[in-house]
Tab-separated table of C-alpha atoms in Angstrom:
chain	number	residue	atom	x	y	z
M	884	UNK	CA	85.361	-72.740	25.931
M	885	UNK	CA	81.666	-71.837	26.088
M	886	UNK	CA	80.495	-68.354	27.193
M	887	UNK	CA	77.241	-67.911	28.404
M	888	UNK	CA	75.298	-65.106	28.526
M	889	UNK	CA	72.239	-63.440	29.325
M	890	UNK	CA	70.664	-59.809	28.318
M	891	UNK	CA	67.549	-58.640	29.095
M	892	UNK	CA	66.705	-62.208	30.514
M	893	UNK	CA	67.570	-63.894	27.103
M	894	UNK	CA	70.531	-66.198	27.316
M	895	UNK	CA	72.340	-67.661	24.643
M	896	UNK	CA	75.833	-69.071	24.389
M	897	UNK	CA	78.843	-67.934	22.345
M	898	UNK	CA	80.307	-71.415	20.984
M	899	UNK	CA	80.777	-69.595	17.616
M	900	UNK	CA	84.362	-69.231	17.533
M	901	UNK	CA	83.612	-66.090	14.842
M	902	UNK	CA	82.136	-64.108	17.232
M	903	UNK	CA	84.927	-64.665	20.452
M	904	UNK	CA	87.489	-61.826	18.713
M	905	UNK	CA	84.549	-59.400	19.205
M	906	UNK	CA	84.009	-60.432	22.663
M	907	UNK	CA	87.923	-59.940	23.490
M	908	UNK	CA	88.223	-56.612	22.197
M	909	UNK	CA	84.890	-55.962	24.221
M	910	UNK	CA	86.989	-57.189	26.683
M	911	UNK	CA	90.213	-55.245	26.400
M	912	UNK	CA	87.914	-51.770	25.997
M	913	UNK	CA	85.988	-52.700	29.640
M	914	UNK	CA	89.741	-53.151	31.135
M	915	UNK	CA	90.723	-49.568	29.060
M	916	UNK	CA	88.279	-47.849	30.173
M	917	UNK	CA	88.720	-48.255	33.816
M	918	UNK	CA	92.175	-47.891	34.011
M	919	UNK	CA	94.132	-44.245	34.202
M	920	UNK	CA	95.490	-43.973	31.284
M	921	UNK	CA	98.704	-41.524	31.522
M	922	UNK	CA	99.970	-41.103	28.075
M	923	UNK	CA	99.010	-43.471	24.774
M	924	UNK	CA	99.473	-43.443	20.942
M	925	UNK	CA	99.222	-46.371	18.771
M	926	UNK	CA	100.972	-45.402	15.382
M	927	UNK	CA	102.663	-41.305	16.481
M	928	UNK	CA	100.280	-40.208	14.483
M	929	UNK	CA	99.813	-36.398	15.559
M	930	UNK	CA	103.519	-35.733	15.912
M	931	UNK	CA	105.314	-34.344	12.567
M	932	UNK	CA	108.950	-36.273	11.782
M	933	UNK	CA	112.103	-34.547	13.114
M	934	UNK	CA	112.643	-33.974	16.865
M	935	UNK	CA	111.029	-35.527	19.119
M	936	UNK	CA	110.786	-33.434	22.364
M	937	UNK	CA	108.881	-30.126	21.574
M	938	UNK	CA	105.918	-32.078	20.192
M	939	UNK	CA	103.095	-33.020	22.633
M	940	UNK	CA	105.060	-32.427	25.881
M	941	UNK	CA	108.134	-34.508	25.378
M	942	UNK	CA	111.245	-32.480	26.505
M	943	UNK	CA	115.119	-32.988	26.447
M	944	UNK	CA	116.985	-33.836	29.552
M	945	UNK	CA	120.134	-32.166	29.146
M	946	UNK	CA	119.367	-29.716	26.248
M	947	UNK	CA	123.360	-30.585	25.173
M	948	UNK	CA	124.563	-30.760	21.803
M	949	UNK	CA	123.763	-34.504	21.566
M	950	UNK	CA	121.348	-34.956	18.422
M	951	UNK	CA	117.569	-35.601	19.647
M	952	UNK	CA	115.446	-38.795	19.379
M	953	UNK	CA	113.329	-38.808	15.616
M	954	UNK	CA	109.918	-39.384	14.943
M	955	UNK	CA	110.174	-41.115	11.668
M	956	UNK	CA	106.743	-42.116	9.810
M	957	UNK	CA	104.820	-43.961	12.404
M	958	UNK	CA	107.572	-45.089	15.026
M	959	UNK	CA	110.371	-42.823	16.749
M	960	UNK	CA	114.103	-44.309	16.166
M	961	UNK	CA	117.526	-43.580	17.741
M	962	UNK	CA	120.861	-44.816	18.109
M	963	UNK	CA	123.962	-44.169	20.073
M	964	UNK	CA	124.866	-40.775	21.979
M	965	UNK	CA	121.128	-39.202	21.429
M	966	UNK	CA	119.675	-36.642	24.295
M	967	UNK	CA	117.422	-38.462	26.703
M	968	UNK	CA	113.715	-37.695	25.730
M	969	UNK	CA	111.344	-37.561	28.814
M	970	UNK	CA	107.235	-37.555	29.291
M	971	UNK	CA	106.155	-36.030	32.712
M	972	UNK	CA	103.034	-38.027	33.957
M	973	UNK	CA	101.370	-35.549	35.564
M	974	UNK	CA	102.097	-37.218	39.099
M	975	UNK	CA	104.256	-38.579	42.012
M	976	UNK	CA	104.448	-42.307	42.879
M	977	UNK	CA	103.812	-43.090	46.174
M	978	UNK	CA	102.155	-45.957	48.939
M	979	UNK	CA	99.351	-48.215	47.150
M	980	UNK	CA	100.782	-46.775	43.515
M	981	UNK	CA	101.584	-48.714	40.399
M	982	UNK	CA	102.740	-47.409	36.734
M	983	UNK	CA	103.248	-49.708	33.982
M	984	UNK	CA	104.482	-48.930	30.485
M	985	UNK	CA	103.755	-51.050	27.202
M	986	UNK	CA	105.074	-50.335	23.659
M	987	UNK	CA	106.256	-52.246	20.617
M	988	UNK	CA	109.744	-51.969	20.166
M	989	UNK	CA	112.245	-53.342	17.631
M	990	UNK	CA	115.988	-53.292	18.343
M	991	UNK	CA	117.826	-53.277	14.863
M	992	UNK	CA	121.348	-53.069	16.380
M	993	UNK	CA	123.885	-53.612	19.034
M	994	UNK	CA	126.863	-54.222	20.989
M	995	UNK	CA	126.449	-54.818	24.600
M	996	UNK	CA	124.441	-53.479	27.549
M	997	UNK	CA	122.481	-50.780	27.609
M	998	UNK	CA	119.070	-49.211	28.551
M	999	UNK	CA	116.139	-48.376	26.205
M	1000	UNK	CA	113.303	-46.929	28.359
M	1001	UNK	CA	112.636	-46.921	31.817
M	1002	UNK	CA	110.636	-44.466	34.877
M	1003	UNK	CA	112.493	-41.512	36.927
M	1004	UNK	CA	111.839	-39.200	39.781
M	1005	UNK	CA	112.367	-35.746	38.705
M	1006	UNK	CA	116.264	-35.760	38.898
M	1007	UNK	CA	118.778	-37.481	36.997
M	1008	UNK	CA	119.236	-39.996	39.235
M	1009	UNK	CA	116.702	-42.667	40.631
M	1010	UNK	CA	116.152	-45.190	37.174
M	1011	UNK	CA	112.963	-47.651	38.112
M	1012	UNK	CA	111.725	-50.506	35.731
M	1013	UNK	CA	114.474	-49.862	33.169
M	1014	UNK	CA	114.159	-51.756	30.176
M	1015	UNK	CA	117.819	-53.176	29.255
M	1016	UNK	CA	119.479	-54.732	26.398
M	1017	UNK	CA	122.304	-57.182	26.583
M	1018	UNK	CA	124.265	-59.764	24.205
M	1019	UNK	CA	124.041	-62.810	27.065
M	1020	UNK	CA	122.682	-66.378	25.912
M	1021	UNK	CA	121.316	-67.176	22.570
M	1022	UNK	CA	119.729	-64.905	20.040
M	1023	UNK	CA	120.852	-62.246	18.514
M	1024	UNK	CA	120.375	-59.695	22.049
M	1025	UNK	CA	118.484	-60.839	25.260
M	1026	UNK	CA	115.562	-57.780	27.371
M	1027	UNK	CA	116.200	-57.404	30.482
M	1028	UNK	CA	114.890	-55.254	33.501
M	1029	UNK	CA	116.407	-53.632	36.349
M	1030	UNK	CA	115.988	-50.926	38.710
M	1031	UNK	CA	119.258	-49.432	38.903
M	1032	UNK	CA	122.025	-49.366	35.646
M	1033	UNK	CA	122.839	-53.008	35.381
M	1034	UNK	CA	120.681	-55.501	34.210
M	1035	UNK	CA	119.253	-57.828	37.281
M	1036	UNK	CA	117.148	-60.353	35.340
M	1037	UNK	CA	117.348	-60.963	31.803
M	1038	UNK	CA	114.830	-62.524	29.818
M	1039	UNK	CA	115.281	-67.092	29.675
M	1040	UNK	CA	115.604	-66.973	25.979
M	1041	UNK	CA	117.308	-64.799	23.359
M	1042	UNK	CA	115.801	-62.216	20.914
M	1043	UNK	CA	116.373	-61.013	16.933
M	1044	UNK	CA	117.428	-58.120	15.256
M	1045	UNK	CA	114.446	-56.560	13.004
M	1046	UNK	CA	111.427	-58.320	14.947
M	1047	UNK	CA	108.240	-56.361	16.838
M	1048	UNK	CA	108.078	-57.238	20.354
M	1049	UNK	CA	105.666	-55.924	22.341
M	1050	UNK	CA	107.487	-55.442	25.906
M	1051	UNK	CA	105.217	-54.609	29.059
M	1052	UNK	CA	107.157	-53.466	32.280
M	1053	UNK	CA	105.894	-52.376	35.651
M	1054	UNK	CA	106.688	-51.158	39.106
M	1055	UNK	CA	105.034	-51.182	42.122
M	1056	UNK	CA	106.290	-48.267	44.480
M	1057	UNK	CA	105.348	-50.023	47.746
M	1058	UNK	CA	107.620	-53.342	47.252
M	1059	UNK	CA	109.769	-51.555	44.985
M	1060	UNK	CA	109.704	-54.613	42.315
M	1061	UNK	CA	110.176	-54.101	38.838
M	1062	UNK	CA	108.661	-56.785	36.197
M	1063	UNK	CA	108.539	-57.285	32.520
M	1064	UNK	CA	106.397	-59.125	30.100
M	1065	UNK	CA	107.563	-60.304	26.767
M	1066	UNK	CA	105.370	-60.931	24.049
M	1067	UNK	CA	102.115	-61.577	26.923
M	1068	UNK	CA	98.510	-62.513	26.119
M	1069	UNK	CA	97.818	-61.221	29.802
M	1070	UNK	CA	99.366	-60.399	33.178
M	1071	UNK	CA	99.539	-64.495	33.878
M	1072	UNK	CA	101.812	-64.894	31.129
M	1073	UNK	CA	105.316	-65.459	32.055
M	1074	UNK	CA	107.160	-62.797	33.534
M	1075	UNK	CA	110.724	-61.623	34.725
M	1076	UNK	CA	111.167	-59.386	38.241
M	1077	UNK	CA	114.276	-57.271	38.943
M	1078	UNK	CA	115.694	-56.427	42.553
M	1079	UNK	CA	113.776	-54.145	44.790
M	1080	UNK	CA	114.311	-50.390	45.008
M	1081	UNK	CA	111.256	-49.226	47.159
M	1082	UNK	CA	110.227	-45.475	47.580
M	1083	UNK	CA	111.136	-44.420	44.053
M	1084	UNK	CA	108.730	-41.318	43.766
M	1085	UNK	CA	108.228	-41.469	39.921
M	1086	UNK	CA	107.537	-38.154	37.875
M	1087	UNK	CA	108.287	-39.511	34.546
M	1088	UNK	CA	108.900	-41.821	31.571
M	1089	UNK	CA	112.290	-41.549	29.268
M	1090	UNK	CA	113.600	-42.918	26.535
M	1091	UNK	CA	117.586	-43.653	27.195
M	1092	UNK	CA	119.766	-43.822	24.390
M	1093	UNK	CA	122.804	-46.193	23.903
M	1094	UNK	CA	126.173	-45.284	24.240
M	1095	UNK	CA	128.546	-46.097	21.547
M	1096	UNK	CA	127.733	-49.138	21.267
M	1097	UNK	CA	126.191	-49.509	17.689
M	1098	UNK	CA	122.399	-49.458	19.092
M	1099	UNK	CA	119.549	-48.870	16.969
M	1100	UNK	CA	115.504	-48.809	18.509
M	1101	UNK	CA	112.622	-48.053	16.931
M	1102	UNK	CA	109.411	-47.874	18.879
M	1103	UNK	CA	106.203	-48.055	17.406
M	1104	UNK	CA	103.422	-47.806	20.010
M	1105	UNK	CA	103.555	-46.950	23.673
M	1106	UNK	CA	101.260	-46.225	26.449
M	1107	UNK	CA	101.988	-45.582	30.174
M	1108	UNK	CA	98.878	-46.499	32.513
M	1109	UNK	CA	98.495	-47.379	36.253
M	1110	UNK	CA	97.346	-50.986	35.435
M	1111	UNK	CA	98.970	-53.794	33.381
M	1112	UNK	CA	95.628	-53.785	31.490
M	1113	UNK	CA	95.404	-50.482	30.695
M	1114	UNK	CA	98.779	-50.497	29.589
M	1115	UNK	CA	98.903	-53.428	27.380
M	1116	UNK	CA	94.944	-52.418	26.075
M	1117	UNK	CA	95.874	-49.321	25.053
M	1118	UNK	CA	98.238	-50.807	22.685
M	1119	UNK	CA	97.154	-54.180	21.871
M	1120	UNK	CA	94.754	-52.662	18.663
M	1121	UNK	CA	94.187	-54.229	15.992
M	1122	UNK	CA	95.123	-52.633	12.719
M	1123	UNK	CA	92.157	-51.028	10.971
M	1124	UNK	CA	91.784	-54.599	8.230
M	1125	UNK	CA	91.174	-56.673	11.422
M	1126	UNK	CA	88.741	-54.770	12.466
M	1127	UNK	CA	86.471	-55.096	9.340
M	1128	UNK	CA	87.779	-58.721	9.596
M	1129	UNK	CA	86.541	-58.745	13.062
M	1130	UNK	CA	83.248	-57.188	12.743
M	1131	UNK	CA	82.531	-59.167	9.432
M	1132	UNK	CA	83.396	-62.225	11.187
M	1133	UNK	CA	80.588	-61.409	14.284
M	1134	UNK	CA	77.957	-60.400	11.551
M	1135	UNK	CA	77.830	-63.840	10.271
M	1136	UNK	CA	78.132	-65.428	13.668
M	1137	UNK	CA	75.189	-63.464	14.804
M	1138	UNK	CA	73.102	-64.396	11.473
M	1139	UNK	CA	73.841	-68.030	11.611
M	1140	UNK	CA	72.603	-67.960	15.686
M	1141	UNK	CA	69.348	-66.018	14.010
M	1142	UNK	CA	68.737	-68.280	11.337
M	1143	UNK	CA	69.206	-71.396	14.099
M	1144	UNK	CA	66.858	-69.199	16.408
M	1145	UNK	CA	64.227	-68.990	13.167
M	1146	UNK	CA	64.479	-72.756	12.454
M	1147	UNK	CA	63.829	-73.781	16.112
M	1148	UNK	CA	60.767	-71.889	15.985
């Protein structure tokens, strides 16, 4: 592919395949930036291990006995019978609205169905674009998204214990469709959709833990944004060795187009 430019009425091309990781990261920061971004951390860092509601406006749903969600280095973990952990987003869903949520997740452990994350209105009832977990087809578990407690589409192909995925899930309060992503280089990439539940008038973002069932998540990243873009941007970041491997990479791109430039003249 061959990207043309032109700044301050000098064009050149980008056919330098060194220089095209700068230009998508240029890319993903434009899409950032214009997006509303709702809540975003790449790594926890900020937040102090232990609990994790009580630390930068998470809270505790019940406020029960029930042990809480951990922040554990850079990732929080929990397993089964943990107290649902809830963000408020600082609004209401409603006509022309969108939220998405991105994060890399790992699932470690399991035994059958059961949620992971998902939107609510401010009760505890009314679930939208929950992230699910069940033991159907190959693999060792299979995502899945739904708007109610059941799964209503799972992913085509099976997942494994102990790998990074980065999951992407939306809703869209006018249609009422939830959709996941899997692993996507863009909102294009293949995608899942569950059944409609219109209306829902989303306040937050939980975390849902299993429920005896031997389940074990760890996620490592997550942002919550009104576009898939800003979602998936504010997560998709490099770790701080690409980035010199980036940059290093553009500075010789940019002196081999000089020298070619000095040659030619």
């Amino acid at each position: 592919m061959q990207l043309t430019l032109r700044i301050h009425s000098v064009q050149f091309s980008i056919m330098n395949p060194l220089l095209k990781p700068l230009f998508i990261i240029l890319l993903f920061s434009v899409s950032t930036a214009s997006a509303v971004v709702h809540f975003s951390t790449t790594d926890w860092s900020g937040y102090s291990d232990g609990d994790l509601t009580g630390q930068n406006g998470w809270l505790t749903l019940l406020a029960d006995t029930d042990p809480e969600i951990q922040v554990s280095g850079n990732a929080v973990e929990w397993g089964d019978n943990t107290d649902i952990a809830y963000q408020p987003l600082g609004l209401t869903l409603g006509s022309g609205d969108s939220v998405y949520y991105a994060m890399h997740v790992t699932i470690s452990a399991g035994n059958g169905v059961h949620a992971l994350a998902g939107f609510r209105e401010s009760g505890i009832v009314g679930t939208a674009a929950q992230l699910s977990v069940d033991l159907i087809g190959d693999g060792d578990f299979r995502f899945g998204i739904s708007n109610t407690a059941a799964v209503s589409a799972g992913w085509a192909s099976g997942s494994t214990y102990g790998q990074k995925y980065l999951v992407v899930v939306g809703y869209v309060f006018d249609s009422g469709i939830a959709t996941m992503w899997l692993d996507p280089t863009g909102e294009g990439s293949t995608s899942i959709s569950s059944v409609a539940l219109s209306g829902q008038e989303i306040t937050r973002f939980n975390f849902i833990p299993g429920d005896s069932d031997g389940t074990f998540h760890s996620v490592s990243s997550l942002a919550i944004a009104d576009s898939f873009s800003g979602a998936m941007g504010a997560v998709a970041v490099p770790e701080p060795g690409s980035y010199a491997l980036i940059f290093s990479s553009a500075i010789l791109g940019l002196a081999a187009i000089r020298r070619r430039g000095i040659r030619r003249s």
